[in-house]
Amino acid sequence: MQEYDHIQFKQGLPFFEMVMSFMTSLSTVSFILNNDKLINLKEKDWVSMEGKWVKPRHFYPHDVVLNIQKGNFTFDNYINVCCCMLANTAYEAVKERNDKSPEFELFRHIRNASSHQNKFNFFPKEPSSPTYWKKASIDHNLKGSRNPLYGTDCFGTFFGVPDIIDLLKEIEKKQI
């Protein structure tokens, strides 16, 4: 049996609530995305959310299941979008502490891709400095659309769930 690292962040540090929300979402998705695990989900069961400025809104989880069954939404789509949301939120929480290190530069480019529908999109003078972490790197000598990553997916192709989690751990350690 393969051994896995346990994902754990400390309460009170910058990424705790974001990673907990991310993991909560990933924990519950199997009940929706795996039809064999659906728990008595009825067509008109709904979830309601309160607004501050508008009346409450609701949605039907059954509609989510139908979109999945029709192939309109996949588990890979879900994971990639969740990773993009996590990367965006986490970067915004610590961006003023950017130390310009190669790993923080990678984090910045991951966040930018997350903001551009999961696609790398470099300005003409970007990437502007060495950008790497572990074996992941972005060639800073090839700028803008000449960079081989330009227009490619970040999450699902270049980065995955364990990658963003471990990068956040390292960035958070530098913030303490």
PDB file of C-alpha atoms in Angstrom:
ATOM      1  CA  MET A   1       0.000   0.000   0.000  1.00  0.00           C
ATOM      2  CA  GLN A   2       1.342   3.412  -0.957  1.00  0.00           C
ATOM      3  CA  GLU A   3       2.091   5.823   1.877  1.00  0.00           C
ATOM      4  CA  TYR A   4       0.712   9.360   1.539  1.00  0.00           C
ATOM      5  CA  ASP A   5       1.706  12.593   3.239  1.00  0.00           C
ATOM      6  CA  HIS A   6      -0.927  14.075   5.511  1.00  0.00           C
ATOM      7  CA  ILE A   7      -2.052  17.589   4.579  1.00  0.00           C
ATOM      8  CA  GLN A   8      -2.015  19.780   7.677  1.00  0.00           C
ATOM      9  CA  PHE A   9      -1.861  23.555   8.109  1.00  0.00           C
ATOM     10  CA  LYS A  10      -1.741  25.400  11.443  1.00  0.00           C
ATOM     11  CA  GLN A  11      -4.641  27.510  12.640  1.00  0.00           C
ATOM     12  CA  GLY A  12      -3.813  31.202  12.799  1.00  0.00           C
ATOM     13  CA  LEU A  13      -1.385  31.119   9.850  1.00  0.00           C
ATOM     14  CA  PRO A  14      -2.307  32.735   6.506  1.00  0.00           C
ATOM     15  CA  PHE A  15      -3.496  29.663   4.572  1.00  0.00           C
ATOM     16  CA  PHE A  16      -5.312  27.612   7.259  1.00  0.00           C
ATOM     17  CA  GLU A  17      -8.909  28.621   6.464  1.00  0.00           C
ATOM     18  CA  MET A  18      -8.342  28.514   2.699  1.00  0.00           C
ATOM     19  CA  VAL A  19      -6.832  25.034   2.743  1.00  0.00           C
ATOM     20  CA  MET A  20      -9.515  23.789   5.194  1.00  0.00           C
ATOM     21  CA  SER A  21     -12.253  25.069   2.844  1.00  0.00           C
ATOM     22  CA  PHE A  22     -10.475  23.478  -0.108  1.00  0.00           C
ATOM     23  CA  MET A  23     -10.184  20.126   1.679  1.00  0.00           C
ATOM     24  CA  THR A  24     -13.812  20.304   2.850  1.00  0.00           C
ATOM     25  CA  SER A  25     -14.894  20.789  -0.732  1.00  0.00           C
ATOM     26  CA  LEU A  26     -12.741  17.906  -1.960  1.00  0.00           C
ATOM     27  CA  SER A  27     -14.045  15.709   0.869  1.00  0.00           C
ATOM     28  CA  THR A  28     -17.691  16.161  -0.102  1.00  0.00           C
ATOM     29  CA  VAL A  29     -17.327  16.019  -3.871  1.00  0.00           C
ATOM     30  CA  SER A  30     -17.291  12.223  -4.009  1.00  0.00           C
ATOM     31  CA  PHE A  31     -20.911  12.159  -2.857  1.00  0.00           C
ATOM     32  CA  ILE A  32     -21.913  14.222  -5.890  1.00  0.00           C
ATOM     33  CA  LEU A  33     -19.485  13.096  -8.577  1.00  0.00           C
ATOM     34  CA  ASN A  34     -19.510   9.355  -7.881  1.00  0.00           C
ATOM     35  CA  ASN A  35     -23.009   8.094  -8.605  1.00  0.00           C
ATOM     36  CA  ASP A  36     -22.444   4.934  -6.577  1.00  0.00           C
ATOM     37  CA  LYS A  37     -21.994   7.091  -3.477  1.00  0.00           C
ATOM     38  CA  LEU A  38     -25.048   9.343  -3.893  1.00  0.00           C
ATOM     39  CA  ILE A  39     -27.077   9.355  -0.709  1.00  0.00           C
ATOM     40  CA  ASN A  40     -30.765   9.404  -1.550  1.00  0.00           C
ATOM     41  CA  LEU A  41     -30.507  12.638  -3.575  1.00  0.00           C
ATOM     42  CA  LYS A  42     -33.945  13.634  -4.822  1.00  0.00           C
ATOM     43  CA  GLU A  43     -34.607  15.848  -7.836  1.00  0.00           C
ATOM     44  CA  LYS A  44     -36.134  18.710  -5.819  1.00  0.00           C
ATOM     45  CA  ASP A  45     -33.770  18.616  -2.794  1.00  0.00           C
ATOM     46  CA  TRP A  46     -32.202  22.051  -2.611  1.00  0.00           C
ATOM     47  CA  VAL A  47     -29.553  24.067  -0.840  1.00  0.00           C
ATOM     48  CA  SER A  48     -30.338  27.650   0.174  1.00  0.00           C
ATOM     49  CA  MET A  49     -27.921  30.523   0.763  1.00  0.00           C
ATOM     50  CA  GLU A  50     -28.665  33.848   2.418  1.00  0.00           C
ATOM     51  CA  GLY A  51     -27.610  37.082   0.742  1.00  0.00           C
ATOM     52  CA  LYS A  52     -26.807  40.400   2.367  1.00  0.00           C
ATOM     53  CA  TRP A  53     -28.346  42.572  -0.354  1.00  0.00           C
ATOM     54  CA  VAL A  54     -30.612  40.216  -2.289  1.00  0.00           C
ATOM     55  CA  LYS A  55     -33.203  37.623  -1.371  1.00  0.00           C
ATOM     56  CA  PRO A  56     -31.995  34.088  -0.580  1.00  0.00           C
ATOM     57  CA  ARG A  57     -31.032  31.905  -3.536  1.00  0.00           C
ATOM     58  CA  HIS A  58     -31.020  28.163  -3.884  1.00  0.00           C
ATOM     59  CA  PHE A  59     -29.750  25.456  -6.183  1.00  0.00           C
ATOM     60  CA  TYR A  60     -30.583  21.819  -6.776  1.00  0.00           C
ATOM     61  CA  PRO A  61     -27.655  19.417  -6.278  1.00  0.00           C
ATOM     62  CA  HIS A  62     -29.523  17.068  -8.632  1.00  0.00           C
ATOM     63  CA  ASP A  63     -28.884  19.615 -11.446  1.00  0.00           C
ATOM     64  CA  VAL A  64     -25.159  19.308 -10.714  1.00  0.00           C
ATOM     65  CA  VAL A  65     -25.395  15.525 -11.046  1.00  0.00           C
ATOM     66  CA  LEU A  66     -27.288  15.833 -14.357  1.00  0.00           C
ATOM     67  CA  ASN A  67     -24.591  18.118 -15.780  1.00  0.00           C
ATOM     68  CA  ILE A  68     -21.957  15.598 -14.742  1.00  0.00           C
ATOM     69  CA  GLN A  69     -23.885  12.694 -16.268  1.00  0.00           C
ATOM     70  CA  LYS A  70     -24.221  14.639 -19.540  1.00  0.00           C
ATOM     71  CA  GLY A  71     -20.461  15.242 -19.576  1.00  0.00           C
ATOM     72  CA  ASN A  72     -20.863  19.015 -19.171  1.00  0.00           C
ATOM     73  CA  PHE A  73     -18.687  19.014 -16.054  1.00  0.00           C
ATOM     74  CA  THR A  74     -15.963  16.548 -15.055  1.00  0.00           C
ATOM     75  CA  PHE A  75     -13.994  15.742 -11.949  1.00  0.00           C
ATOM     76  CA  ASP A  76     -10.878  17.182 -13.635  1.00  0.00           C
ATOM     77  CA  ASN A  77     -12.739  20.450 -14.318  1.00  0.00           C
ATOM     78  CA  TYR A  78     -13.782  20.575 -10.688  1.00  0.00           C
ATOM     79  CA  ILE A  79     -10.294  19.922  -9.304  1.00  0.00           C
ATOM     80  CA  ASN A  80      -8.683  22.484 -11.619  1.00  0.00           C
ATOM     81  CA  VAL A  81     -11.203  25.207 -10.755  1.00  0.00           C
ATOM     82  CA  CYS A  82     -10.830  24.523  -7.015  1.00  0.00           C
ATOM     83  CA  CYS A  83      -7.041  24.744  -7.353  1.00  0.00           C
ATOM     84  CA  CYS A  84      -7.373  28.050  -9.235  1.00  0.00           C
ATOM     85  CA  MET A  85      -9.597  29.488  -6.505  1.00  0.00           C
ATOM     86  CA  LEU A  86      -7.182  28.350  -3.798  1.00  0.00           C
ATOM     87  CA  ALA A  87      -4.141  29.772  -5.621  1.00  0.00           C
ATOM     88  CA  ASN A  88      -5.878  33.121  -6.189  1.00  0.00           C
ATOM     89  CA  THR A  89      -7.077  33.525  -2.627  1.00  0.00           C
ATOM     90  CA  ALA A  90      -3.797  32.370  -1.091  1.00  0.00           C
ATOM     91  CA  TYR A  91      -1.674  34.667  -3.255  1.00  0.00           C
ATOM     92  CA  GLU A  92      -3.844  37.689  -2.487  1.00  0.00           C
ATOM     93  CA  ALA A  93      -3.451  36.990   1.247  1.00  0.00           C
ATOM     94  CA  VAL A  94       0.363  37.273   1.122  1.00  0.00           C
ATOM     95  CA  LYS A  95       1.218  39.203  -2.058  1.00  0.00           C
ATOM     96  CA  GLU A  96       2.564  42.213  -0.148  1.00  0.00           C
ATOM     97  CA  ARG A  97       5.194  39.889   1.332  1.00  0.00           C
ATOM     98  CA  ASN A  98       6.533  38.792  -2.069  1.00  0.00           C
ATOM     99  CA  ASP A  99      10.271  38.359  -1.511  1.00  0.00           C
ATOM    100  CA  LYS A 100      10.946  37.970  -5.280  1.00  0.00           C
ATOM    101  CA  SER A 101      12.399  34.499  -4.639  1.00  0.00           C
ATOM    102  CA  PRO A 102      12.141  31.975  -7.493  1.00  0.00           C
ATOM    103  CA  GLU A 103       9.405  30.036  -5.650  1.00  0.00           C
ATOM    104  CA  PHE A 104       7.362  33.153  -4.917  1.00  0.00           C
ATOM    105  CA  GLU A 105       7.709  34.144  -8.573  1.00  0.00           C
ATOM    106  CA  LEU A 106       6.365  30.707  -9.529  1.00  0.00           C
ATOM    107  CA  PHE A 107       3.501  31.242  -7.074  1.00  0.00           C
ATOM    108  CA  ARG A 108       2.781  34.615  -8.741  1.00  0.00           C
ATOM    109  CA  HIS A 109       2.638  33.004 -12.195  1.00  0.00           C
ATOM    110  CA  ILE A 110       0.448  30.163 -10.874  1.00  0.00           C
ATOM    111  CA  ARG A 111      -1.911  32.780  -9.460  1.00  0.00           C
ATOM    112  CA  ASN A 112      -1.914  34.710 -12.756  1.00  0.00           C
ATOM    113  CA  ALA A 113      -2.748  31.565 -14.713  1.00  0.00           C
ATOM    114  CA  SER A 114      -5.525  30.899 -12.199  1.00  0.00           C
ATOM    115  CA  SER A 115      -6.943  34.336 -12.963  1.00  0.00           C
ATOM    116  CA  HIS A 116      -6.878  33.681 -16.718  1.00  0.00           C
ATOM    117  CA  GLN A 117      -9.112  30.606 -16.819  1.00  0.00           C
ATOM    118  CA  ASN A 118      -6.263  28.291 -15.795  1.00  0.00           C
ATOM    119  CA  LYS A 119      -4.083  29.372 -18.756  1.00  0.00           C
ATOM    120  CA  PHE A 120      -0.583  30.816 -18.576  1.00  0.00           C
ATOM    121  CA  ASN A 121      -0.699  34.318 -20.021  1.00  0.00           C
ATOM    122  CA  PHE A 122       2.541  36.307 -19.896  1.00  0.00           C
ATOM    123  CA  PHE A 123       2.918  40.022 -20.611  1.00  0.00           C
ATOM    124  CA  PRO A 124       5.595  40.803 -23.222  1.00  0.00           C
ATOM    125  CA  LYS A 125       8.329  41.250 -20.566  1.00  0.00           C
ATOM    126  CA  GLU A 126       7.254  38.271 -18.428  1.00  0.00           C
ATOM    127  CA  PRO A 127       8.496  36.051 -16.927  1.00  0.00           C
ATOM    128  CA  SER A 128      11.019  38.645 -15.817  1.00  0.00           C
ATOM    129  CA  SER A 129      13.161  36.696 -13.358  1.00  0.00           C
ATOM    130  CA  PRO A 130      14.174  33.129 -12.444  1.00  0.00           C
ATOM    131  CA  THR A 131      11.031  31.174 -11.665  1.00  0.00           C
ATOM    132  CA  TYR A 132      11.251  27.704 -10.157  1.00  0.00           C
ATOM    133  CA  TRP A 133      10.344  25.457  -7.257  1.00  0.00           C
ATOM    134  CA  LYS A 134      11.468  21.846  -6.920  1.00  0.00           C
ATOM    135  CA  LYS A 135      11.521  20.591 -10.544  1.00  0.00           C
ATOM    136  CA  ALA A 136       8.815  23.002 -11.745  1.00  0.00           C
ATOM    137  CA  SER A 137      10.220  25.948 -13.658  1.00  0.00           C
ATOM    138  CA  ILE A 138       9.193  28.625 -16.110  1.00  0.00           C
ATOM    139  CA  ASP A 139      11.852  29.758 -18.564  1.00  0.00           C
ATOM    140  CA  HIS A 140      12.350  33.487 -17.904  1.00  0.00           C
ATOM    141  CA  ASN A 141      14.447  33.878 -21.063  1.00  0.00           C
ATOM    142  CA  LEU A 142      11.422  33.319 -23.309  1.00  0.00           C
ATOM    143  CA  LYS A 143       9.026  36.224 -22.869  1.00  0.00           C
ATOM    144  CA  GLY A 144       5.319  36.666 -23.475  1.00  0.00           C
ATOM    145  CA  SER A 145       3.729  34.458 -26.108  1.00  0.00           C
ATOM    146  CA  ARG A 146       7.166  33.029 -27.017  1.00  0.00           C
ATOM    147  CA  ASN A 147       7.225  31.169 -23.702  1.00  0.00           C
ATOM    148  CA  PRO A 148       6.324  27.494 -24.281  1.00  0.00           C
ATOM    149  CA  LEU A 149       3.830  27.593 -21.384  1.00  0.00           C
ATOM    150  CA  TYR A 150       1.904  30.528 -22.861  1.00  0.00           C
ATOM    151  CA  GLY A 151      -1.727  29.491 -23.394  1.00  0.00           C
ATOM    152  CA  THR A 152      -1.351  26.089 -21.733  1.00  0.00           C
ATOM    153  CA  ASP A 153      -3.276  24.896 -18.697  1.00  0.00           C
ATOM    154  CA  CYS A 154      -1.650  25.433 -15.338  1.00  0.00           C
ATOM    155  CA  PHE A 155      -3.605  23.005 -13.145  1.00  0.00           C
ATOM    156  CA  GLY A 156      -4.004  19.574 -14.644  1.00  0.00           C
ATOM    157  CA  THR A 157      -1.005  20.003 -16.958  1.00  0.00           C
ATOM    158  CA  PHE A 158       1.761  21.887 -15.142  1.00  0.00           C
ATOM    159  CA  PHE A 159       0.641  21.707 -11.488  1.00  0.00           C
ATOM    160  CA  GLY A 160      -1.596  19.446  -9.376  1.00  0.00           C
ATOM    161  CA  VAL A 161      -3.286  19.413  -5.981  1.00  0.00           C
ATOM    162  CA  PRO A 162      -0.265  18.174  -3.975  1.00  0.00           C
ATOM    163  CA  ASP A 163       1.941  20.711  -5.773  1.00  0.00           C
ATOM    164  CA  ILE A 164      -0.126  23.754  -4.785  1.00  0.00           C
ATOM    165  CA  ILE A 165      -0.498  22.435  -1.225  1.00  0.00           C
ATOM    166  CA  ASP A 166       3.266  21.913  -0.790  1.00  0.00           C
ATOM    167  CA  LEU A 167       4.106  25.233  -2.450  1.00  0.00           C
ATOM    168  CA  LEU A 168       1.714  26.976  -0.041  1.00  0.00           C
ATOM    169  CA  LYS A 169       3.391  25.212   2.896  1.00  0.00           C
ATOM    170  CA  GLU A 170       6.783  26.519   1.809  1.00  0.00           C
ATOM    171  CA  ILE A 171       5.489  30.044   1.139  1.00  0.00           C
ATOM    172  CA  GLU A 172       3.733  30.081   4.517  1.00  0.00           C
ATOM    173  CA  LYS A 173       6.908  29.002   6.346  1.00  0.00           C
ATOM    174  CA  LYS A 174       8.690  31.999   4.834  1.00  0.00           C
ATOM    175  CA  GLN A 175       5.901  34.290   6.100  1.00  0.00           C
ATOM    176  CA  ILE A 176       6.247  33.321   9.785  1.00  0.00           C
TER     177      ILE A 176
END
